[in-house]
Amino acid sequence: MLEQQDVSAPFQTHMENPLLWPIMEVLKKQPRGWKVHTLATHLNDLGLVPILDPKPEKDLFKKNFLIMNALYQLQETLFPESWLQVQAMDIELMHGRYYANGHAIDPEDPLRDYYVHWENYEADEGEVKRLLNEFWTRYRKFVGGEDIGDMDRGKALSLFELPMDASPAEIRKRWRKLALRWHPDREDGNSDQFRVLCEAWNVLRH
């Protein structure tokens, strides 16, 4: 394994993997029967995953890392309302608190510990930020988002119902709650509201 890269703790704590939301859309439509490689193929077919490395074996590793990282973030976001089983060969979204009962997120799980630490992607912080910005741009196009000219930090925080001095952790927590509430794949979701929230998050995530 490479030496630990220049990836700061705040970055690792607050940087959201934009594959989280397209993966959620996929799992909402088909909750079970996924493996990492089949999920990667499906996301690629949707145009959401570019080639990440000219060497095929490195490209495969990086795609696998990004998907596993997103799955673990999504598992944390959905718990305890639902349980997302994260296993390389058996990924399943179990709906409702009934299914979440008996499950617990294990912060000591060595596999989880590996995939939530961005230095294991083998890139410095600047490269990871550029990568995630590219992924976020692809996702915004995927959901039909576009730049809203007057969307500044103040308006975005107002939409999130947060004060001007909100911390990065508070902003991300609120974004995930709102995104889950308005996601168009939910029965009472709203695609227009979700797109506006995506634009607000695009301003606040930097």
PDB file of C-alpha atoms in Angstrom:
ATOM      1  CA  MET A   1       0.000   0.000   0.000  1.00  0.00           C
ATOM      2  CA  LEU A   2       1.187   3.506  -0.691  1.00  0.00           C
ATOM      3  CA  GLU A   3       2.277   5.894   2.013  1.00  0.00           C
ATOM      4  CA  GLN A   4      -0.595   7.923   3.472  1.00  0.00           C
ATOM      5  CA  GLN A   5      -1.412  10.785   1.139  1.00  0.00           C
ATOM      6  CA  ASP A   6      -2.055  14.436   1.879  1.00  0.00           C
ATOM      7  CA  VAL A   7      -5.756  14.080   2.686  1.00  0.00           C
ATOM      8  CA  SER A   8      -6.896  16.055   5.717  1.00  0.00           C
ATOM      9  CA  ALA A   9      -9.231  14.771   8.426  1.00  0.00           C
ATOM     10  CA  PRO A  10     -11.830  17.555   7.844  1.00  0.00           C
ATOM     11  CA  PHE A  11     -11.874  16.672   4.146  1.00  0.00           C
ATOM     12  CA  GLN A  12     -12.476  13.005   4.909  1.00  0.00           C
ATOM     13  CA  THR A  13     -15.200  13.874   7.407  1.00  0.00           C
ATOM     14  CA  HIS A  14     -17.184  16.321   5.281  1.00  0.00           C
ATOM     15  CA  MET A  15     -16.567  15.473   1.602  1.00  0.00           C
ATOM     16  CA  GLU A  16     -19.584  13.733   0.146  1.00  0.00           C
ATOM     17  CA  ASN A  17     -19.198  11.182  -2.624  1.00  0.00           C
ATOM     18  CA  PRO A  18     -21.704  12.225  -5.348  1.00  0.00           C
ATOM     19  CA  LEU A  19     -22.234   8.594  -6.370  1.00  0.00           C
ATOM     20  CA  LEU A  20     -24.272   8.276  -3.166  1.00  0.00           C
ATOM     21  CA  TRP A  21     -27.424   9.680  -4.791  1.00  0.00           C
ATOM     22  CA  PRO A  22     -27.400   7.805  -8.107  1.00  0.00           C
ATOM     23  CA  ILE A  23     -26.704   4.598  -6.172  1.00  0.00           C
ATOM     24  CA  MET A  24     -29.700   5.350  -3.983  1.00  0.00           C
ATOM     25  CA  GLU A  25     -31.863   5.805  -7.101  1.00  0.00           C
ATOM     26  CA  VAL A  26     -30.685   2.450  -8.436  1.00  0.00           C
ATOM     27  CA  LEU A  27     -31.355   0.664  -5.120  1.00  0.00           C
ATOM     28  CA  LYS A  28     -34.797   2.254  -4.744  1.00  0.00           C
ATOM     29  CA  LYS A  29     -35.782   0.762  -8.110  1.00  0.00           C
ATOM     30  CA  GLN A  30     -34.041  -2.580  -7.531  1.00  0.00           C
ATOM     31  CA  PRO A  31     -33.192  -3.106  -3.840  1.00  0.00           C
ATOM     32  CA  ARG A  32     -31.380  -6.427  -4.186  1.00  0.00           C
ATOM     33  CA  GLY A  33     -29.351  -8.550  -6.590  1.00  0.00           C
ATOM     34  CA  TRP A  34     -26.409  -6.148  -6.927  1.00  0.00           C
ATOM     35  CA  LYS A  35     -22.690  -6.775  -6.783  1.00  0.00           C
ATOM     36  CA  VAL A  36     -20.059  -4.053  -6.955  1.00  0.00           C
ATOM     37  CA  HIS A  37     -19.127  -4.869 -10.551  1.00  0.00           C
ATOM     38  CA  THR A  38     -22.754  -5.022 -11.761  1.00  0.00           C
ATOM     39  CA  LEU A  39     -23.493  -1.747  -9.985  1.00  0.00           C
ATOM     40  CA  ALA A  40     -20.415  -0.196 -11.619  1.00  0.00           C
ATOM     41  CA  THR A  41     -21.568  -1.362 -15.053  1.00  0.00           C
ATOM     42  CA  HIS A  42     -25.037   0.076 -14.507  1.00  0.00           C
ATOM     43  CA  LEU A  43     -23.691   3.455 -13.339  1.00  0.00           C
ATOM     44  CA  ASN A  44     -21.361   3.495 -16.338  1.00  0.00           C
ATOM     45  CA  ASP A  45     -24.319   2.815 -18.662  1.00  0.00           C
ATOM     46  CA  LEU A  46     -26.046   5.849 -17.119  1.00  0.00           C
ATOM     47  CA  GLY A  47     -23.022   7.965 -18.044  1.00  0.00           C
ATOM     48  CA  LEU A  48     -22.114   8.719 -14.429  1.00  0.00           C
ATOM     49  CA  VAL A  49     -18.710   7.032 -14.191  1.00  0.00           C
ATOM     50  CA  PRO A  50     -15.854   8.111 -16.474  1.00  0.00           C
ATOM     51  CA  ILE A  51     -12.598   6.256 -17.039  1.00  0.00           C
ATOM     52  CA  LEU A  52     -10.590   7.001 -13.910  1.00  0.00           C
ATOM     53  CA  ASP A  53      -7.181   5.632 -14.910  1.00  0.00           C
ATOM     54  CA  PRO A  54      -5.544   4.656 -18.223  1.00  0.00           C
ATOM     55  CA  LYS A  55      -4.427   1.343 -16.696  1.00  0.00           C
ATOM     56  CA  PRO A  56      -7.419  -1.043 -16.697  1.00  0.00           C
ATOM     57  CA  GLU A  57      -6.532  -2.638 -13.354  1.00  0.00           C
ATOM     58  CA  LYS A  58      -6.185   0.790 -11.684  1.00  0.00           C
ATOM     59  CA  ASP A  59      -9.407   2.004 -13.277  1.00  0.00           C
ATOM     60  CA  LEU A  60     -11.224  -1.032 -11.875  1.00  0.00           C
ATOM     61  CA  PHE A  61      -9.746  -0.445  -8.412  1.00  0.00           C
ATOM     62  CA  LYS A  62     -10.714   3.254  -8.353  1.00  0.00           C
ATOM     63  CA  LYS A  63     -14.281   2.592  -9.503  1.00  0.00           C
ATOM     64  CA  ASN A  64     -14.598  -0.116  -6.872  1.00  0.00           C
ATOM     65  CA  PHE A  65     -13.257   2.263  -4.212  1.00  0.00           C
ATOM     66  CA  LEU A  66     -15.665   5.080  -5.128  1.00  0.00           C
ATOM     67  CA  ILE A  67     -18.671   2.761  -5.137  1.00  0.00           C
ATOM     68  CA  MET A  68     -17.776   1.164  -1.800  1.00  0.00           C
ATOM     69  CA  ASN A  69     -17.088   4.601  -0.276  1.00  0.00           C
ATOM     70  CA  ALA A  70     -20.512   5.817  -1.485  1.00  0.00           C
ATOM     71  CA  LEU A  71     -22.237   2.676  -0.188  1.00  0.00           C
ATOM     72  CA  TYR A  72     -20.798   3.135   3.300  1.00  0.00           C
ATOM     73  CA  GLN A  73     -21.799   6.816   3.303  1.00  0.00           C
ATOM     74  CA  LEU A  74     -25.291   5.866   2.150  1.00  0.00           C
ATOM     75  CA  GLN A  75     -25.530   3.160   4.813  1.00  0.00           C
ATOM     76  CA  GLU A  76     -24.827   5.787   7.470  1.00  0.00           C
ATOM     77  CA  THR A  77     -27.312   8.233   5.916  1.00  0.00           C
ATOM     78  CA  LEU A  78     -30.202   5.748   5.778  1.00  0.00           C
ATOM     79  CA  PHE A  79     -29.684   4.173   9.214  1.00  0.00           C
ATOM     80  CA  PRO A  80     -31.763   3.628  11.365  1.00  0.00           C
ATOM     81  CA  GLU A  81     -34.753   4.199   9.044  1.00  0.00           C
ATOM     82  CA  SER A  82     -33.495   1.476   6.685  1.00  0.00           C
ATOM     83  CA  TRP A  83     -30.563  -0.891   6.473  1.00  0.00           C
ATOM     84  CA  LEU A  84     -28.174  -1.041   3.541  1.00  0.00           C
ATOM     85  CA  GLN A  85     -26.193  -4.257   3.447  1.00  0.00           C
ATOM     86  CA  VAL A  86     -22.738  -3.498   2.076  1.00  0.00           C
ATOM     87  CA  GLN A  87     -20.918  -6.570   0.830  1.00  0.00           C
ATOM     88  CA  ALA A  88     -18.946  -6.661  -2.398  1.00  0.00           C
ATOM     89  CA  MET A  89     -20.973  -9.569  -3.769  1.00  0.00           C
ATOM     90  CA  ASP A  90     -24.297  -8.879  -2.040  1.00  0.00           C
ATOM     91  CA  ILE A  91     -25.627  -5.314  -1.873  1.00  0.00           C
ATOM     92  CA  GLU A  92     -29.195  -4.968  -0.627  1.00  0.00           C
ATOM     93  CA  LEU A  93     -31.389  -2.117   0.594  1.00  0.00           C
ATOM     94  CA  MET A  94     -33.787  -3.286   3.312  1.00  0.00           C
ATOM     95  CA  HIS A  95     -36.619  -0.811   3.821  1.00  0.00           C
ATOM     96  CA  GLY A  96     -37.976   0.312   7.179  1.00  0.00           C
ATOM     97  CA  ARG A  97     -36.964   0.253  10.828  1.00  0.00           C
ATOM     98  CA  TYR A  98     -38.108  -3.367  11.097  1.00  0.00           C
ATOM     99  CA  TYR A  99     -35.278  -4.406   8.790  1.00  0.00           C
ATOM    100  CA  ALA A 100     -32.791  -2.069  10.475  1.00  0.00           C
ATOM    101  CA  ASN A 101     -33.436  -3.676  13.862  1.00  0.00           C
ATOM    102  CA  GLY A 102     -30.646  -6.045  14.771  1.00  0.00           C
ATOM    103  CA  HIS A 103     -28.163  -4.239  12.558  1.00  0.00           C
ATOM    104  CA  ALA A 104     -25.569  -1.714  13.649  1.00  0.00           C
ATOM    105  CA  ILE A 105     -22.891   0.310  11.905  1.00  0.00           C
ATOM    106  CA  ASP A 106     -19.523  -1.005  13.053  1.00  0.00           C
ATOM    107  CA  PRO A 107     -16.892   1.776  12.944  1.00  0.00           C
ATOM    108  CA  GLU A 108     -14.232  -0.848  13.714  1.00  0.00           C
ATOM    109  CA  ASP A 109     -15.031  -2.912  10.619  1.00  0.00           C
ATOM    110  CA  PRO A 110     -11.674  -3.033   8.749  1.00  0.00           C
ATOM    111  CA  LEU A 111     -13.338  -3.027   5.322  1.00  0.00           C
ATOM    112  CA  ARG A 112     -15.404   0.028   6.195  1.00  0.00           C
ATOM    113  CA  ASP A 113     -12.354   1.725   7.708  1.00  0.00           C
ATOM    114  CA  TYR A 114     -10.435   1.191   4.474  1.00  0.00           C
ATOM    115  CA  TYR A 115     -13.084   2.534   2.104  1.00  0.00           C
ATOM    116  CA  VAL A 116     -14.055   5.633   4.099  1.00  0.00           C
ATOM    117  CA  HIS A 117     -10.459   6.938   4.104  1.00  0.00           C
ATOM    118  CA  TRP A 118      -9.759   8.828   0.901  1.00  0.00           C
ATOM    119  CA  GLU A 119      -5.980   8.398   1.043  1.00  0.00           C
ATOM    120  CA  ASN A 120      -6.585   4.768   0.071  1.00  0.00           C
ATOM    121  CA  TYR A 121      -7.826   6.018  -3.298  1.00  0.00           C
ATOM    122  CA  GLU A 122      -4.134   6.797  -3.903  1.00  0.00           C
ATOM    123  CA  ALA A 123      -4.542  10.486  -4.644  1.00  0.00           C
ATOM    124  CA  ASP A 124      -3.912  13.770  -2.893  1.00  0.00           C
ATOM    125  CA  GLU A 125      -6.764  15.960  -1.676  1.00  0.00           C
ATOM    126  CA  GLY A 126      -6.694  18.263  -4.706  1.00  0.00           C
ATOM    127  CA  GLU A 127      -7.058  15.354  -7.118  1.00  0.00           C
ATOM    128  CA  VAL A 128      -9.925  13.848  -5.137  1.00  0.00           C
ATOM    129  CA  LYS A 129     -11.717  17.228  -5.052  1.00  0.00           C
ATOM    130  CA  ARG A 130     -11.369  17.570  -8.829  1.00  0.00           C
ATOM    131  CA  LEU A 131     -12.664  14.029  -9.289  1.00  0.00           C
ATOM    132  CA  LEU A 132     -15.699  14.606  -7.069  1.00  0.00           C
ATOM    133  CA  ASN A 133     -16.432  17.939  -8.749  1.00  0.00           C
ATOM    134  CA  GLU A 134     -16.510  16.126 -12.100  1.00  0.00           C
ATOM    135  CA  PHE A 135     -18.821  13.455 -10.689  1.00  0.00           C
ATOM    136  CA  TRP A 136     -21.092  16.094  -9.187  1.00  0.00           C
ATOM    137  CA  THR A 137     -21.289  17.930 -12.541  1.00  0.00           C
ATOM    138  CA  ARG A 138     -22.305  14.672 -14.233  1.00  0.00           C
ATOM    139  CA  TYR A 139     -24.967  14.018 -11.609  1.00  0.00           C
ATOM    140  CA  ARG A 140     -26.429  17.528 -11.853  1.00  0.00           C
ATOM    141  CA  LYS A 141     -26.818  17.027 -15.609  1.00  0.00           C
ATOM    142  CA  PHE A 142     -28.332  13.602 -14.950  1.00  0.00           C
ATOM    143  CA  VAL A 143     -31.097  15.047 -12.729  1.00  0.00           C
ATOM    144  CA  GLY A 144     -31.616  18.036 -15.017  1.00  0.00           C
ATOM    145  CA  GLY A 145     -29.900  20.593 -12.810  1.00  0.00           C
ATOM    146  CA  GLU A 146     -28.558  23.840 -14.137  1.00  0.00           C
ATOM    147  CA  ASP A 147     -26.868  26.922 -12.742  1.00  0.00           C
ATOM    148  CA  ILE A 148     -29.273  29.230 -10.929  1.00  0.00           C
ATOM    149  CA  GLY A 149     -27.796  32.706 -11.267  1.00  0.00           C
ATOM    150  CA  ASP A 150     -28.922  34.143  -7.934  1.00  0.00           C
ATOM    151  CA  MET A 151     -28.134  31.048  -5.875  1.00  0.00           C
ATOM    152  CA  ASP A 152     -25.558  32.367  -3.406  1.00  0.00           C
ATOM    153  CA  ARG A 153     -24.514  31.044  -0.008  1.00  0.00           C
ATOM    154  CA  GLY A 154     -27.142  33.093   1.843  1.00  0.00           C
ATOM    155  CA  LYS A 155     -30.017  31.847  -0.322  1.00  0.00           C
ATOM    156  CA  ALA A 156     -28.730  28.280  -0.166  1.00  0.00           C
ATOM    157  CA  LEU A 157     -28.548  28.373   3.648  1.00  0.00           C
ATOM    158  CA  SER A 158     -32.036  29.863   3.744  1.00  0.00           C
ATOM    159  CA  LEU A 159     -33.348  26.975   1.633  1.00  0.00           C
ATOM    160  CA  PHE A 160     -31.635  24.598   4.061  1.00  0.00           C
ATOM    161  CA  GLU A 161     -33.155  26.570   6.997  1.00  0.00           C
ATOM    162  CA  LEU A 162     -29.691  27.003   8.518  1.00  0.00           C
ATOM    163  CA  PRO A 163     -27.936  30.050  10.031  1.00  0.00           C
ATOM    164  CA  MET A 164     -25.094  31.828   8.230  1.00  0.00           C
ATOM    165  CA  ASP A 165     -22.548  30.343  10.635  1.00  0.00           C
ATOM    166  CA  ALA A 166     -23.634  26.726  10.055  1.00  0.00           C
ATOM    167  CA  SER A 167     -20.735  24.279  10.163  1.00  0.00           C
ATOM    168  CA  PRO A 168     -19.816  21.950   7.265  1.00  0.00           C
ATOM    169  CA  ALA A 169     -21.104  19.000   9.316  1.00  0.00           C
ATOM    170  CA  GLU A 170     -24.452  20.723   9.932  1.00  0.00           C
ATOM    171  CA  ILE A 171     -24.777  21.622   6.257  1.00  0.00           C
ATOM    172  CA  ARG A 172     -24.067  18.105   5.042  1.00  0.00           C
ATOM    173  CA  LYS A 173     -26.433  16.586   7.616  1.00  0.00           C
ATOM    174  CA  ARG A 174     -29.208  18.954   6.549  1.00  0.00           C
ATOM    175  CA  TRP A 175     -28.531  18.327   2.831  1.00  0.00           C
ATOM    176  CA  ARG A 176     -28.834  14.591   3.265  1.00  0.00           C
ATOM    177  CA  LYS A 177     -32.055  14.925   5.272  1.00  0.00           C
ATOM    178  CA  LEU A 178     -33.618  17.221   2.659  1.00  0.00           C
ATOM    179  CA  ALA A 179     -32.379  15.107  -0.251  1.00  0.00           C
ATOM    180  CA  LEU A 180     -33.934  11.995   1.276  1.00  0.00           C
ATOM    181  CA  ARG A 181     -37.168  13.905   1.920  1.00  0.00           C
ATOM    182  CA  TRP A 182     -37.558  15.292  -1.624  1.00  0.00           C
ATOM    183  CA  HIS A 183     -35.811  12.646  -3.710  1.00  0.00           C
ATOM    184  CA  PRO A 184     -38.000  11.986  -6.792  1.00  0.00           C
ATOM    185  CA  ASP A 185     -37.900   8.228  -6.232  1.00  0.00           C
ATOM    186  CA  ARG A 186     -39.852   8.630  -2.982  1.00  0.00           C
ATOM    187  CA  GLU A 187     -43.641   8.381  -3.198  1.00  0.00           C
ATOM    188  CA  ASP A 188     -44.022  11.947  -1.906  1.00  0.00           C
ATOM    189  CA  GLY A 189     -40.822  13.254  -3.494  1.00  0.00           C
ATOM    190  CA  ASN A 190     -40.588  16.238  -5.804  1.00  0.00           C
ATOM    191  CA  SER A 191     -38.103  16.356  -8.668  1.00  0.00           C
ATOM    192  CA  ASP A 192     -38.253  20.159  -9.030  1.00  0.00           C
ATOM    193  CA  GLN A 193     -37.614  20.716  -5.324  1.00  0.00           C
ATOM    194  CA  PHE A 194     -34.821  18.151  -5.412  1.00  0.00           C
ATOM    195  CA  ARG A 195     -33.111  19.949  -8.315  1.00  0.00           C
ATOM    196  CA  VAL A 196     -33.260  23.287  -6.457  1.00  0.00           C
ATOM    197  CA  LEU A 197     -31.773  21.642  -3.369  1.00  0.00           C
ATOM    198  CA  CYS A 198     -29.040  20.141  -5.555  1.00  0.00           C
ATOM    199  CA  GLU A 199     -28.133  23.653  -6.712  1.00  0.00           C
ATOM    200  CA  ALA A 200     -28.069  24.892  -3.117  1.00  0.00           C
ATOM    201  CA  TRP A 201     -25.810  22.006  -2.135  1.00  0.00           C
ATOM    202  CA  ASN A 202     -23.574  22.729  -5.124  1.00  0.00           C
ATOM    203  CA  VAL A 203     -22.976  26.203  -3.650  1.00  0.00           C
ATOM    204  CA  LEU A 204     -22.554  25.058  -0.046  1.00  0.00           C
ATOM    205  CA  ARG A 205     -20.362  22.012  -0.603  1.00  0.00           C
ATOM    206  CA  HIS A 206     -17.281  24.036  -1.610  1.00  0.00           C
TER     207      HIS A 206
END
